[in-house]
């Protein structure tokens, strides 16, 4: 695809850049932001002229509905720089489509394509020095929208703000990840907002995740809300299970986010002749596979971490350690996927888009 061009945009450059003050070898994920941000306001039924301006705090009314009724959505994307100093995006059209699906579910206005993708292109052209070469270096992209309309009546706002901010990043997770399978808490329910990237989905995870952390686990594998027998997501990521030489992952639904990395892994695995089954996986299946030795791998998949191996899981106070795999599917898939993202391998799918 070709990114659209935004024609009507106002650009105010920062007087100086702080890029030379950043230690790119020692980054904390999502902690440092680039010099500029994109801002576009929605008022009384229309989107106003977008601006690119210096990154800075902004003023908002204390009665803004984002604070009281949680109208807030976001996306997660990355930009990559190849060895020729060209900057690339990975499947940005999918992020744009999903963002507007989230907006619709949260009774928020859809963002025009030229503002989202065209504005992002313009912003990245200004901030391209923040995208560093080398595998593992990325520029994390956070588009988001909040309800800025004031008043505490329980109804959708009439005013919104769409923004894009950028943060240089390396690996999201580090170290071994052990997970606890949820027996009581749920990430989402049928008829709810689980398929939307709504801010409240993530804050609702914090408390049960803290309880898991207190027990020595880094994340939770969420189960379905009705029976707690079906495995759904791992922390903030989609999750894959390798039983023998087949990969299993739950289907996207109104409870499970339609992850872009997830979809890419499914397509990539099929290309590599790895058998993939998209279906509900039962907790009982996983436990039985762990006991009989057929469970080889579990890994999370998402934009921030790409692929994150899980070394073991606990269920009903019994811990199951996974075998150490020399030729793991997780490592093979991550290598092939990131090679495409960094233009180190041919993109046979047409997923990468040049800025």
Coordinates of C-alpha atoms in Angstrom, one line a residue:
X1 CA 0.0 0.0 0.0
X2 CA 1.0 3.7 -0.4
X3 CA 0.4 5.9 2.6
X4 CA -2.0 8.8 2.0
X5 CA -0.7 12.4 2.0
X6 CA -2.2 14.9 4.3
X7 CA -2.7 18.2 2.6
X8 CA -4.0 20.5 5.3
X9 CA -1.7 20.3 8.3
X10 CA 0.0 23.0 10.4
X11 CA 3.6 22.3 11.5
X12 CA 5.4 24.0 14.3
X13 CA 8.9 22.8 14.8
X14 CA 10.6 22.5 18.2
X15 CA 13.4 25.1 18.6
X16 CA 15.9 22.3 19.1
X17 CA 16.0 18.5 19.3
X18 CA 16.8 16.4 22.3
X19 CA 17.7 13.3 20.2
X20 CA 21.4 13.7 20.9
X21 CA 20.8 13.6 24.7
X22 CA 19.2 10.1 24.6
X23 CA 21.1 7.0 25.5
X24 CA 19.6 4.7 22.9
X25 CA 21.4 1.6 24.3
X26 CA 19.7 1.9 27.6
X27 CA 16.1 2.7 27.0
X28 CA 13.2 2.0 29.4
X29 CA 10.1 1.1 27.3
X30 CA 7.7 4.0 26.7
X31 CA 9.6 6.4 29.0
X32 CA 11.2 8.9 26.5
X33 CA 9.3 10.7 23.7
X34 CA 10.4 12.4 20.6
X35 CA 10.4 16.1 19.9
X36 CA 7.0 16.4 18.2
X37 CA 3.5 15.0 18.4
X38 CA 0.5 15.1 16.1
X39 CA -2.8 16.6 17.4
X40 CA -6.2 16.7 15.8
X41 CA -9.4 17.9 17.6
X42 CA -13.0 16.9 16.8
X43 CA -15.7 19.4 17.6
X44 CA -19.5 19.3 16.9
X45 CA -19.3 16.6 14.2
X46 CA -16.2 17.6 12.3
X47 CA -12.5 17.0 12.5
X48 CA -10.5 20.2 12.6
X49 CA -7.1 21.0 11.0
X50 CA -4.4 18.6 12.4
X51 CA -1.2 20.1 13.8
X52 CA 2.3 18.8 14.4
X53 CA 3.8 20.6 17.3
X54 CA 6.5 20.3 20.0
X55 CA 5.8 17.5 22.5
X56 CA 4.4 19.1 25.6
X57 CA 1.6 18.8 28.2
X58 CA -1.7 20.3 27.4
X59 CA -4.6 21.7 29.4
X60 CA -7.9 19.8 29.8
X61 CA -11.1 20.5 31.7
X62 CA -11.4 18.5 35.0
X63 CA -14.9 17.4 33.8
X64 CA -13.6 16.0 30.5
X65 CA -15.5 12.7 29.9
X66 CA -12.3 10.7 29.5
X67 CA -11.8 11.1 33.3
X68 CA -15.4 10.2 34.2
X69 CA -16.6 7.7 31.6
X70 CA -13.4 6.2 30.2
X71 CA -13.8 7.1 26.5
X72 CA -10.2 6.4 25.6
X73 CA -8.7 4.1 22.9
X74 CA -5.2 3.6 21.5
X75 CA -3.1 1.6 19.1
X76 CA 0.5 0.3 19.2
X77 CA 2.7 0.4 16.1
X78 CA 6.4 0.5 15.3
X79 CA 8.7 2.1 12.8
X80 CA 11.9 0.4 11.6
X81 CA 15.0 1.7 9.8
X82 CA 16.8 -0.5 7.3
X83 CA 20.5 -0.5 6.4
X84 CA 19.8 2.1 3.6
X85 CA 18.3 4.6 6.2
X86 CA 14.8 4.1 4.9
X87 CA 12.0 4.0 7.5
X88 CA 9.3 1.4 7.3
X89 CA 6.0 0.6 8.9
X90 CA 4.5 -2.9 9.4
X91 CA 0.9 -3.4 8.3
X92 CA -0.2 0.2 9.3
X93 CA -3.5 -0.3 7.5
X94 CA -4.5 -3.0 10.0
X95 CA -3.8 -0.6 12.9
X96 CA -5.9 2.1 11.2
X97 CA -8.9 -0.3 10.6
X98 CA -8.7 -1.6 14.2
X99 CA -8.5 1.9 15.7
X100 CA -11.7 2.9 14.0
X101 CA -13.4 -0.4 15.1
X102 CA -12.4 0.5 18.7
X103 CA -13.7 4.1 18.1
X104 CA -17.1 2.8 16.9
X105 CA -17.4 0.4 19.9
X106 CA -16.7 3.2 22.3
X107 CA -19.1 5.6 20.6
X108 CA -16.3 7.8 19.4
X109 CA -15.9 9.4 15.9
X110 CA -13.8 7.5 13.3
X111 CA -10.5 9.2 12.4
X112 CA -10.0 10.0 8.7
X113 CA -7.4 8.0 6.9
X114 CA -5.4 11.0 5.8
X115 CA -5.2 12.3 9.5
X116 CA -4.2 8.9 10.9
X117 CA -1.9 7.5 8.2
X118 CA -1.0 10.7 6.4
X119 CA -0.4 12.5 9.6
X120 CA 1.7 9.7 10.9
X121 CA 3.8 9.7 7.7
X122 CA 4.4 13.4 8.1
X123 CA 5.3 13.1 11.7
X124 CA 7.8 10.2 11.0
X125 CA 9.4 12.3 8.2
X126 CA 10.1 15.0 10.8
X127 CA 11.3 12.5 13.5
X128 CA 13.3 10.0 11.3
X129 CA 16.5 10.7 13.2
X130 CA 14.8 9.1 16.2
X131 CA 14.5 5.8 14.3
X132 CA 17.8 4.0 14.8
X133 CA 19.3 1.3 12.6
X134 CA 20.0 -2.2 13.9
X135 CA 17.8 -5.1 14.7
X136 CA 16.1 -4.5 18.0
X137 CA 15.9 -0.8 17.6
X138 CA 12.5 0.6 16.9
X139 CA 10.4 3.7 17.2
X140 CA 7.2 2.8 19.1
X141 CA 4.2 4.7 17.8
X142 CA 1.2 5.4 20.1
X143 CA -1.9 6.8 18.3
X144 CA -4.7 7.5 20.8
X145 CA -8.0 9.3 21.2
X146 CA -9.7 10.7 24.3
X147 CA -13.0 12.4 25.0
X148 CA -12.2 16.0 25.8
X149 CA -15.8 17.2 26.0
X150 CA -16.7 18.6 29.4
X151 CA -19.6 17.8 31.7
X152 CA -20.4 14.8 33.9
X153 CA -23.7 13.7 32.3
X154 CA -23.3 10.0 31.4
X155 CA -23.4 10.3 27.6
X156 CA -20.8 10.3 24.8
X157 CA -18.8 13.5 24.4
X158 CA -19.1 15.9 21.6
X159 CA -15.4 16.9 21.6
X160 CA -12.4 14.5 21.2
X161 CA -8.7 14.8 20.7
X162 CA -6.7 12.4 18.5
X163 CA -2.9 12.3 19.0
X164 CA 0.2 10.4 18.0
X165 CA 3.2 10.3 20.1
X166 CA 6.5 8.5 19.5
X167 CA 8.9 6.7 21.8
X168 CA 12.3 5.1 20.9
X169 CA 12.3 1.5 22.1
X170 CA 14.2 -1.7 22.4
X171 CA 12.9 -5.0 23.9
X172 CA 9.7 -4.7 25.9
X173 CA 10.2 -7.7 28.1
X174 CA 13.4 -9.2 29.5
X175 CA 14.1 -12.2 31.6
X176 CA 12.1 -15.4 32.0
X177 CA 8.3 -15.1 32.0
X178 CA 6.2 -17.4 34.2
X179 CA 2.4 -17.2 34.0
X180 CA -0.5 -17.9 36.2
X181 CA -3.7 -19.3 34.6
X182 CA -6.7 -17.2 35.7
X183 CA -9.3 -19.1 37.7
X184 CA -11.4 -16.2 38.8
X185 CA -10.5 -12.9 37.0
X186 CA -11.4 -12.3 33.4
X187 CA -9.9 -9.9 30.9
X188 CA -13.2 -9.4 29.0
X189 CA -16.7 -10.8 28.6
X190 CA -19.1 -11.6 25.7
X191 CA -20.9 -8.4 24.7
X192 CA -18.1 -6.3 26.3
X193 CA -15.2 -4.3 24.9
X194 CA -12.5 -7.0 24.8
X195 CA -12.0 -6.7 21.1
X196 CA -11.4 -2.9 21.3
X197 CA -8.1 -1.4 22.4
X198 CA -9.9 0.6 25.1
X199 CA -7.8 2.0 27.9
X200 CA -10.0 0.5 30.5
X201 CA -9.3 -3.1 29.3
X202 CA -5.7 -2.6 30.4
X203 CA -6.3 -0.9 33.8
X204 CA -8.7 -3.7 34.7
X205 CA -5.8 -6.1 34.3
X206 CA -3.5 -4.4 36.7
X207 CA -4.9 -5.7 40.0
X208 CA -5.1 -9.4 39.1
X209 CA -1.6 -9.1 37.5
X210 CA -0.3 -7.5 40.7
X211 CA -1.7 -10.5 42.7
X212 CA 0.1 -12.8 40.2
X213 CA 3.3 -10.8 40.6
X214 CA 3.1 -11.1 44.4
X215 CA 3.2 -14.9 43.8
X216 CA 6.3 -14.7 41.6
X217 CA 4.6 -14.7 38.2
X218 CA 5.1 -12.1 35.6
X219 CA 1.8 -12.4 33.7
X220 CA -1.6 -14.1 33.6
X221 CA -3.1 -16.3 31.0
X222 CA -6.7 -15.1 30.9
X223 CA -9.5 -17.6 30.7
X224 CA -13.1 -17.1 29.4
X225 CA -15.5 -15.3 31.7
X226 CA -18.3 -17.9 31.7
X227 CA -16.5 -21.1 32.6
X228 CA -12.8 -20.3 33.0
X229 CA -12.0 -23.4 31.0
X230 CA -10.8 -21.7 27.7
X231 CA -7.4 -20.1 27.4
X232 CA -7.6 -16.7 25.8
X233 CA -4.7 -14.1 26.1
X234 CA -1.5 -13.8 28.0
X235 CA -1.1 -10.5 29.8
X236 CA -1.5 -7.9 27.1
X237 CA -0.7 -10.3 24.3
X238 CA -2.3 -13.0 22.2
X239 CA -1.0 -16.4 23.1
X240 CA 0.2 -19.5 21.2
X241 CA 0.6 -23.0 22.4
X242 CA 2.8 -25.7 20.7
X243 CA 1.6 -29.2 21.4
X244 CA 3.8 -31.6 19.6
X245 CA 4.4 -29.8 16.3
X246 CA 1.1 -28.0 16.0
X247 CA 0.6 -24.3 17.0
X248 CA -2.8 -23.5 18.6
X249 CA -4.2 -20.1 19.3
X250 CA -7.7 -18.9 20.2
X251 CA -9.8 -17.3 17.5
X252 CA -10.3 -13.5 17.6
X253 CA -13.7 -12.7 19.1
X254 CA -15.5 -10.0 21.0
X255 CA -13.5 -11.1 24.0
X256 CA -10.1 -11.4 22.3
X257 CA -8.2 -8.7 20.5
X258 CA -7.6 -9.3 16.8
X259 CA -3.8 -8.9 17.1
X260 CA -1.8 -7.9 14.1
X261 CA 1.3 -9.8 15.2
X262 CA -1.0 -12.8 15.9
X263 CA -2.4 -12.7 12.3
X264 CA 1.1 -12.3 10.9
X265 CA 2.4 -15.3 12.9
X266 CA -0.4 -17.5 11.7
X267 CA 0.3 -16.5 8.0
X268 CA 4.1 -16.9 8.5
X269 CA 3.8 -20.2 10.2
X270 CA 1.6 -21.6 7.4
X271 CA 4.2 -20.4 4.9
X272 CA 6.9 -22.3 6.8
X273 CA 4.7 -25.4 6.8
X274 CA 4.0 -25.3 10.5
X275 CA 0.6 -26.7 11.3
X276 CA -1.6 -24.1 12.9
X277 CA -5.0 -24.6 14.4
X278 CA -7.1 -21.6 15.3
X279 CA -9.6 -22.8 17.9
X280 CA -10.4 -22.6 21.6
X281 CA -7.8 -24.4 23.7
X282 CA -9.0 -25.8 27.0
X283 CA -7.1 -25.5 30.3
X284 CA -7.5 -29.2 30.8
X285 CA -5.8 -29.8 27.4
X286 CA -2.9 -27.7 28.4
X287 CA -2.4 -29.4 31.7
X288 CA -2.7 -32.9 30.2
X289 CA -0.2 -31.9 27.4
X290 CA 2.2 -30.6 30.1
X291 CA 1.9 -33.9 32.1
X292 CA 2.4 -36.2 29.1
X293 CA 5.3 -34.2 27.6
X294 CA 3.5 -33.1 24.4
X295 CA 3.4 -29.4 25.4
X296 CA 6.6 -28.0 23.9
X297 CA 6.1 -24.2 24.0
X298 CA 3.9 -21.3 25.0
X299 CA 4.6 -17.8 23.8
X300 CA 2.9 -14.4 23.7
X301 CA 2.6 -12.3 20.6
X302 CA 2.2 -8.5 20.3
X303 CA 3.6 -5.3 18.8
X304 CA 5.7 -4.4 21.8
X305 CA 7.3 -7.7 22.5
X306 CA 6.8 -9.3 19.0
X307 CA 7.2 -12.9 20.4
X308 CA 7.8 -13.5 24.1
X309 CA 8.5 -17.1 25.3
X310 CA 6.9 -18.4 28.5
X311 CA 8.9 -20.9 30.5
X312 CA 6.2 -22.3 32.7
X313 CA 2.7 -21.9 34.0
X314 CA 0.8 -22.5 37.2
X315 CA -2.8 -23.8 37.6
X316 CA -4.6 -24.7 40.8
X317 CA -1.3 -24.2 42.7
X318 CA 0.6 -26.7 40.6
X319 CA 3.5 -25.4 38.5
X320 CA 4.4 -26.9 35.1
X321 CA 7.9 -26.1 33.7
X322 CA 8.2 -26.2 29.9
X323 CA 11.1 -28.0 28.2
X324 CA 14.1 -26.1 26.9
X325 CA 13.8 -26.1 23.1
X326 CA 16.9 -25.7 21.0
X327 CA 14.9 -25.1 17.8
X328 CA 11.8 -23.5 19.1
X329 CA 9.0 -22.3 17.0
X330 CA 9.0 -19.0 19.0
X331 CA 12.6 -18.2 18.1
X332 CA 12.2 -19.3 14.5
X333 CA 9.0 -17.2 14.0
X334 CA 10.4 -14.2 15.7
X335 CA 13.5 -14.3 13.6
X336 CA 11.6 -14.5 10.3
X337 CA 9.1 -11.9 11.3
X338 CA 11.6 -9.4 12.5
X339 CA 13.7 -10.0 9.4
X340 CA 10.7 -8.9 7.3
X341 CA 10.1 -5.8 9.5
X342 CA 13.8 -4.7 9.3
X343 CA 13.9 -5.5 5.5
X344 CA 16.5 -8.2 6.1
X345 CA 14.4 -10.8 4.2
X346 CA 11.9 -10.6 1.3
X347 CA 8.5 -9.4 2.3
X348 CA 6.4 -12.0 0.3
X349 CA 3.2 -10.8 2.0
X350 CA 3.4 -7.1 1.2
X351 CA 3.2 -6.1 4.8
X352 CA 5.9 -3.4 5.0
X353 CA 5.2 0.1 3.9
X354 CA 7.9 2.7 3.2
X355 CA 7.7 6.2 4.7

